[in-house]
Each structure stands twice: as C-alpha cells, then as structure tokens.
C-alpha cells in the first residue's frame, strides 16, 4: 500500500486538530480535537488493513517525506515503511494515550442556517481575523441578508469585515473561535443548528467537519 498526496494532505490537516490519530481498518479517517469541539472525517482511496495509532502525526508525515514512493508493511506493533533498500520501523502508539473520536456517527440536528462557503470567502475571512486581531468568526443574519464577519464578542466597537453569503428571514449571530476553523482549502456546504453545532462538507473531496459554536451565539 502507498499513501497518496491527497491522503497525506488530509493527515496534515488532521494534525492541526489533534497531533495524534487512531487509524481504523478500512477507508475512513476520523479525528477529534482534545477539547472535543472539532470532529473531522474523510474517506480516502487507500484501505488500511488493520487498526493502529500514531502519537505524532507530523513526525509520521516527516518520516514519509524521507521517501519518494514508500510502501507499507503492517505488523502487530509497528509498520515498516519501505522503498528500495531503505526502510523505517515505525512503532505504533497506545490509543489510550490521547483523545480519540467516537465510534458512532454524529446525528446532526435540524439546521436552521444553510449556505455555501467558498474558498475565496474562507481565505478572506481568516486573513481579516488575523490582520484585524479579532478572535471570533461569525455568521450573522439580520432578517434580510446573511453575512460572514470577524468579531470580538467582548468588544462591539472593533473593526469589521462583512461578506454577504445569502438571504435569510431569520435573525441570528453564530460565533466560532477563530482557532477552531481548521478547514482544508475548498468550497463547503455549511449547515448550522441552534443546538450548538455546525457541519462543513467539502464540495471537492470527502472531507467534512463538525464544529461546536460558542455559547455567545444568539438565535431569535
């Protein structure tokens, strides 16, 4: 088995959510943040033959970078990464050492808010949050239009960015922590529930994320 560039990019993204990953037999990769407020999942082309765990994903990916086209030989307590006459023995971690995602799929509640988040708008939003030094990202509806914005919920007299993403007949202010928006660069179908959770589904791949909204969110 080889790991495609796409799968390695997914693993790199997942390492930003949790440095560790419990691989499961099959094609589904899942991770959860240590605070359990971000869950991510992807279906990859590779099929992993067994369960195993990696404690430091970046170390694992750095090891793969030592090879041009590595293959994998899975064993009970380690995997051999092989190319030509070169090999690395990579020892598995104990999955009880880190927070692992739930086995069951999320039963997503009814979503009151739906829109498309483009890569262009996502890039602009995250750039504005960094440049303006604002800690939260918001989705705001005023009963007419729906906008993406950056904010500081503890300071209403801050600079502001607005990106209109659709129309709405509802009034709401959904708040996310900037550091929780750990999405791969892509377009997303977004659903948000007033029960404190949002779902981001990639339009270009199988990657999807469930991200908790902040308690400062408001729905009228």
CSV table of C-alpha atoms in Angstrom, one decimal:
chain,number,residue,atom,x,y,z
A,1,UNK,CA,0.0,0.0,0.0
A,2,UNK,CA,1.1,3.6,-0.8
A,3,UNK,CA,-0.3,6.8,0.6
A,4,UNK,CA,-1.4,9.3,-2.0
A,5,UNK,CA,-0.6,13.0,-1.8
A,6,UNK,CA,-4.3,13.8,-1.2
A,7,UNK,CA,-4.4,11.4,1.8
A,8,UNK,CA,-1.1,12.9,3.2
A,9,UNK,CA,-2.7,16.4,2.9
A,10,UNK,CA,-5.7,15.2,4.8
A,11,UNK,CA,-3.5,13.8,7.5
A,12,UNK,CA,-1.6,17.1,7.7
A,13,UNK,CA,-4.9,19.0,8.2
A,14,UNK,CA,-6.0,16.5,10.8
A,15,UNK,CA,-2.7,17.0,12.7
A,16,UNK,CA,-3.8,20.6,13.2
A,17,UNK,CA,-6.9,19.3,15.0
A,18,UNK,CA,-5.2,16.6,17.1
A,19,UNK,CA,-1.5,15.7,16.9
A,20,UNK,CA,-2.4,12.0,17.3
A,21,UNK,CA,-4.6,9.7,15.2
A,22,UNK,CA,-6.2,6.3,15.7
A,23,UNK,CA,-6.3,4.7,12.3
A,24,UNK,CA,-9.2,2.2,11.8
A,25,UNK,CA,-9.3,-0.7,9.5
A,26,UNK,CA,-10.9,0.4,6.2
A,27,UNK,CA,-11.0,3.7,4.3
A,28,UNK,CA,-12.4,6.1,6.9
A,29,UNK,CA,-10.1,8.5,8.8
A,30,UNK,CA,-11.6,10.4,11.8
A,31,UNK,CA,-10.1,12.8,14.3
A,32,UNK,CA,-11.3,14.9,17.2
A,33,UNK,CA,-9.7,17.9,19.0
A,34,UNK,CA,-8.6,17.3,22.6
A,35,UNK,CA,-11.4,19.7,23.7
A,36,UNK,CA,-13.9,17.6,21.7
A,37,UNK,CA,-15.2,20.7,19.9
A,38,UNK,CA,-14.0,19.8,16.4
A,39,UNK,CA,-14.6,16.4,14.7
A,40,UNK,CA,-13.3,15.7,11.2
A,41,UNK,CA,-13.8,12.8,8.9
A,42,UNK,CA,-12.7,11.8,5.4
A,43,UNK,CA,-13.0,8.7,3.2
A,44,UNK,CA,-9.7,8.0,1.4
A,45,UNK,CA,-8.7,5.8,-1.6
A,46,UNK,CA,-6.4,3.6,0.5
A,47,UNK,CA,-7.8,0.8,2.6
A,48,UNK,CA,-5.9,0.3,5.9
A,49,UNK,CA,-5.6,-3.4,6.7
A,50,UNK,CA,-5.8,-3.0,10.5
A,51,UNK,CA,-6.3,-0.6,13.4
A,52,UNK,CA,-3.2,1.2,14.6
A,53,UNK,CA,-2.3,4.5,16.3
A,54,UNK,CA,0.2,7.3,15.7
A,55,UNK,CA,1.0,9.6,18.5
A,56,UNK,CA,2.7,12.4,16.5
A,57,UNK,CA,1.2,12.7,13.0
A,58,UNK,CA,3.7,15.4,12.0
A,59,UNK,CA,6.6,13.0,12.9
A,60,UNK,CA,4.9,10.3,10.9
A,61,UNK,CA,4.4,12.6,7.9
A,62,UNK,CA,8.0,13.8,8.2
A,63,UNK,CA,9.1,10.1,8.1
A,64,UNK,CA,7.2,9.6,4.9
A,65,UNK,CA,8.9,12.7,3.4
A,66,UNK,CA,12.2,10.8,3.6
A,67,UNK,CA,10.9,8.5,0.8
A,68,UNK,CA,9.8,9.3,-2.7
A,69,UNK,CA,7.4,6.4,-3.1
A,70,UNK,CA,7.1,4.4,0.1
A,71,UNK,CA,5.2,1.2,0.6
A,72,UNK,CA,3.9,-0.1,3.9
A,73,UNK,CA,4.2,-3.5,5.7
A,74,UNK,CA,1.9,-3.6,8.6
A,75,UNK,CA,2.7,-5.7,11.7
A,76,UNK,CA,1.1,-6.2,15.1
A,77,UNK,CA,3.1,-3.4,16.9
A,78,UNK,CA,4.8,-1.4,14.1
A,79,UNK,CA,4.7,-0.6,10.4
A,80,UNK,CA,7.7,-0.9,8.1
A,81,UNK,CA,8.0,1.9,5.6
A,82,UNK,CA,10.0,0.7,2.6
A,83,UNK,CA,11.5,2.0,-0.6
A,84,UNK,CA,14.2,0.0,-2.4
A,85,UNK,CA,16.9,-0.9,0.1
A,86,UNK,CA,15.8,1.7,2.7
A,87,UNK,CA,13.3,1.1,5.5
A,88,UNK,CA,12.0,2.6,8.7
A,89,UNK,CA,10.4,0.7,11.5
A,90,UNK,CA,7.7,3.0,12.9
A,91,UNK,CA,6.2,1.8,16.3
A,92,UNK,CA,2.5,2.3,17.0
A,93,UNK,CA,1.2,4.3,19.9
A,94,UNK,CA,-1.2,3.2,22.6
A,95,UNK,CA,-4.5,4.9,21.6
A,96,UNK,CA,-5.5,5.3,25.3
A,97,UNK,CA,-2.8,8.0,25.4
A,98,UNK,CA,-4.9,10.5,23.5
A,99,UNK,CA,-8.4,11.6,22.8
A,100,UNK,CA,-10.0,9.5,20.0
A,101,UNK,CA,-13.2,10.3,18.1
A,102,UNK,CA,-16.4,8.5,18.9
A,103,UNK,CA,-17.2,5.3,17.1
A,104,UNK,CA,-20.7,6.3,16.2
A,105,UNK,CA,-21.6,8.9,13.6
A,106,UNK,CA,-23.0,12.3,14.6
A,107,UNK,CA,-26.8,12.5,14.5
A,108,UNK,CA,-26.9,16.1,13.2
A,109,UNK,CA,-29.9,18.1,14.4
A,110,UNK,CA,-32.1,20.1,12.2
A,111,UNK,CA,-30.2,23.0,10.7
A,112,UNK,CA,-31.8,26.5,10.7
A,113,UNK,CA,-29.0,28.0,8.7
A,114,UNK,CA,-27.6,26.8,5.3
A,115,UNK,CA,-25.2,28.4,2.9
A,116,UNK,CA,-22.2,27.8,0.7
A,117,UNK,CA,-18.8,28.9,2.0
A,118,UNK,CA,-16.4,29.4,-0.9
A,119,UNK,CA,-12.6,29.0,-0.7
A,120,UNK,CA,-12.3,32.7,-1.6
A,121,UNK,CA,-14.5,33.9,1.2
A,122,UNK,CA,-12.9,31.5,3.7
A,123,UNK,CA,-9.5,32.9,2.8
A,124,UNK,CA,-10.7,36.4,3.1
A,125,UNK,CA,-12.4,35.7,6.4
A,126,UNK,CA,-9.3,34.1,8.0
A,127,UNK,CA,-7.0,36.8,6.7
A,128,UNK,CA,-9.2,39.5,8.1
A,129,UNK,CA,-9.3,37.8,11.5
A,130,UNK,CA,-5.5,37.7,11.6
A,131,UNK,CA,-4.9,41.2,10.3
A,132,UNK,CA,-7.6,42.9,12.5
A,133,UNK,CA,-6.6,40.8,15.5
A,134,UNK,CA,-10.2,39.6,16.1
A,135,UNK,CA,-10.6,36.3,17.9
A,136,UNK,CA,-14.0,35.1,16.6
A,137,UNK,CA,-15.6,34.4,13.3
A,138,UNK,CA,-19.3,34.9,12.9
A,139,UNK,CA,-22.3,34.1,10.7
A,140,UNK,CA,-24.8,36.9,11.1
A,141,UNK,CA,-28.4,37.2,9.9
A,142,UNK,CA,-30.4,40.4,10.2
A,143,UNK,CA,-33.7,39.1,8.8
A,144,UNK,CA,-32.8,40.1,5.3
A,145,UNK,CA,-29.2,39.1,4.4
A,146,UNK,CA,-26.7,36.7,5.8
A,147,UNK,CA,-23.0,37.7,6.3
A,148,UNK,CA,-19.7,36.2,7.4
A,149,UNK,CA,-17.8,38.5,9.7
A,150,UNK,CA,-15.0,38.7,12.2
A,151,UNK,CA,-15.6,40.0,15.7
A,152,UNK,CA,-14.6,40.3,19.3
A,153,UNK,CA,-17.8,39.4,21.2
A,154,UNK,CA,-16.4,41.2,24.3
A,155,UNK,CA,-15.8,44.5,22.4
A,156,UNK,CA,-18.5,45.7,20.0
A,157,UNK,CA,-16.5,48.8,18.9
A,158,UNK,CA,-14.0,46.9,16.9
A,159,UNK,CA,-13.1,47.0,13.2
A,160,UNK,CA,-15.4,44.9,11.0
A,161,UNK,CA,-15.5,42.8,7.8
A,162,UNK,CA,-18.7,41.7,6.1
A,163,UNK,CA,-19.0,39.1,3.3
A,164,UNK,CA,-22.6,38.6,2.1
A,165,UNK,CA,-23.3,34.9,1.5
A,166,UNK,CA,-27.1,34.8,1.1
A,167,UNK,CA,-30.5,35.8,2.1
A,168,UNK,CA,-32.3,34.9,5.3
A,169,UNK,CA,-35.6,35.7,7.1
A,170,UNK,CA,-34.1,34.9,10.4
A,171,UNK,CA,-32.1,36.9,13.0
A,172,UNK,CA,-29.0,35.3,14.5
A,173,UNK,CA,-25.4,35.6,15.4
A,174,UNK,CA,-23.4,32.4,15.3
A,175,UNK,CA,-20.0,32.6,16.8
A,176,UNK,CA,-16.9,30.4,16.3
A,177,UNK,CA,-13.5,30.7,17.8
A,178,UNK,CA,-11.0,31.6,15.0
A,179,UNK,CA,-8.7,28.8,16.0
A,180,UNK,CA,-11.5,26.2,15.6
A,181,UNK,CA,-11.8,26.9,11.9
A,182,UNK,CA,-9.3,24.4,10.7
A,183,UNK,CA,-10.7,23.6,7.3
A,184,UNK,CA,-8.8,22.4,4.2
A,185,UNK,CA,-8.9,25.0,1.4
A,186,UNK,CA,-12.0,24.2,-0.5
A,187,UNK,CA,-15.7,25.2,-1.0
A,188,UNK,CA,-18.1,23.9,1.6
A,189,UNK,CA,-21.8,23.3,2.1
A,190,UNK,CA,-22.5,24.6,5.6
A,191,UNK,CA,-25.3,23.8,7.9
A,192,UNK,CA,-25.7,25.3,11.4
A,193,UNK,CA,-28.0,24.2,14.1
A,194,UNK,CA,-29.2,26.3,17.1
A,195,UNK,CA,-28.3,23.3,19.2
A,196,UNK,CA,-24.6,24.4,19.2
A,197,UNK,CA,-23.1,22.6,16.2
A,198,UNK,CA,-22.2,23.3,12.6
A,199,UNK,CA,-21.4,20.9,9.7
A,200,UNK,CA,-18.9,21.8,6.9
A,201,UNK,CA,-19.0,19.4,4.0
A,202,UNK,CA,-16.3,19.8,1.3
A,203,UNK,CA,-17.6,20.2,-2.3
A,204,UNK,CA,-14.3,18.9,-3.8
A,205,UNK,CA,-13.5,15.9,-1.6
A,206,UNK,CA,-14.9,13.6,1.1
A,207,UNK,CA,-13.7,15.7,4.0
A,208,UNK,CA,-16.2,17.0,6.4
A,209,UNK,CA,-16.1,18.8,9.8
A,210,UNK,CA,-18.4,19.2,12.7
A,211,UNK,CA,-17.5,22.3,14.8
A,212,UNK,CA,-19.1,23.5,18.0
A,213,UNK,CA,-20.5,27.0,18.1
A,214,UNK,CA,-19.7,29.3,21.1
A,215,UNK,CA,-22.1,29.9,23.9
A,216,UNK,CA,-22.2,33.6,22.9
A,217,UNK,CA,-24.2,32.6,19.7
A,218,UNK,CA,-27.7,34.1,19.6
A,219,UNK,CA,-30.8,32.9,17.7
A,220,UNK,CA,-34.1,34.9,17.6
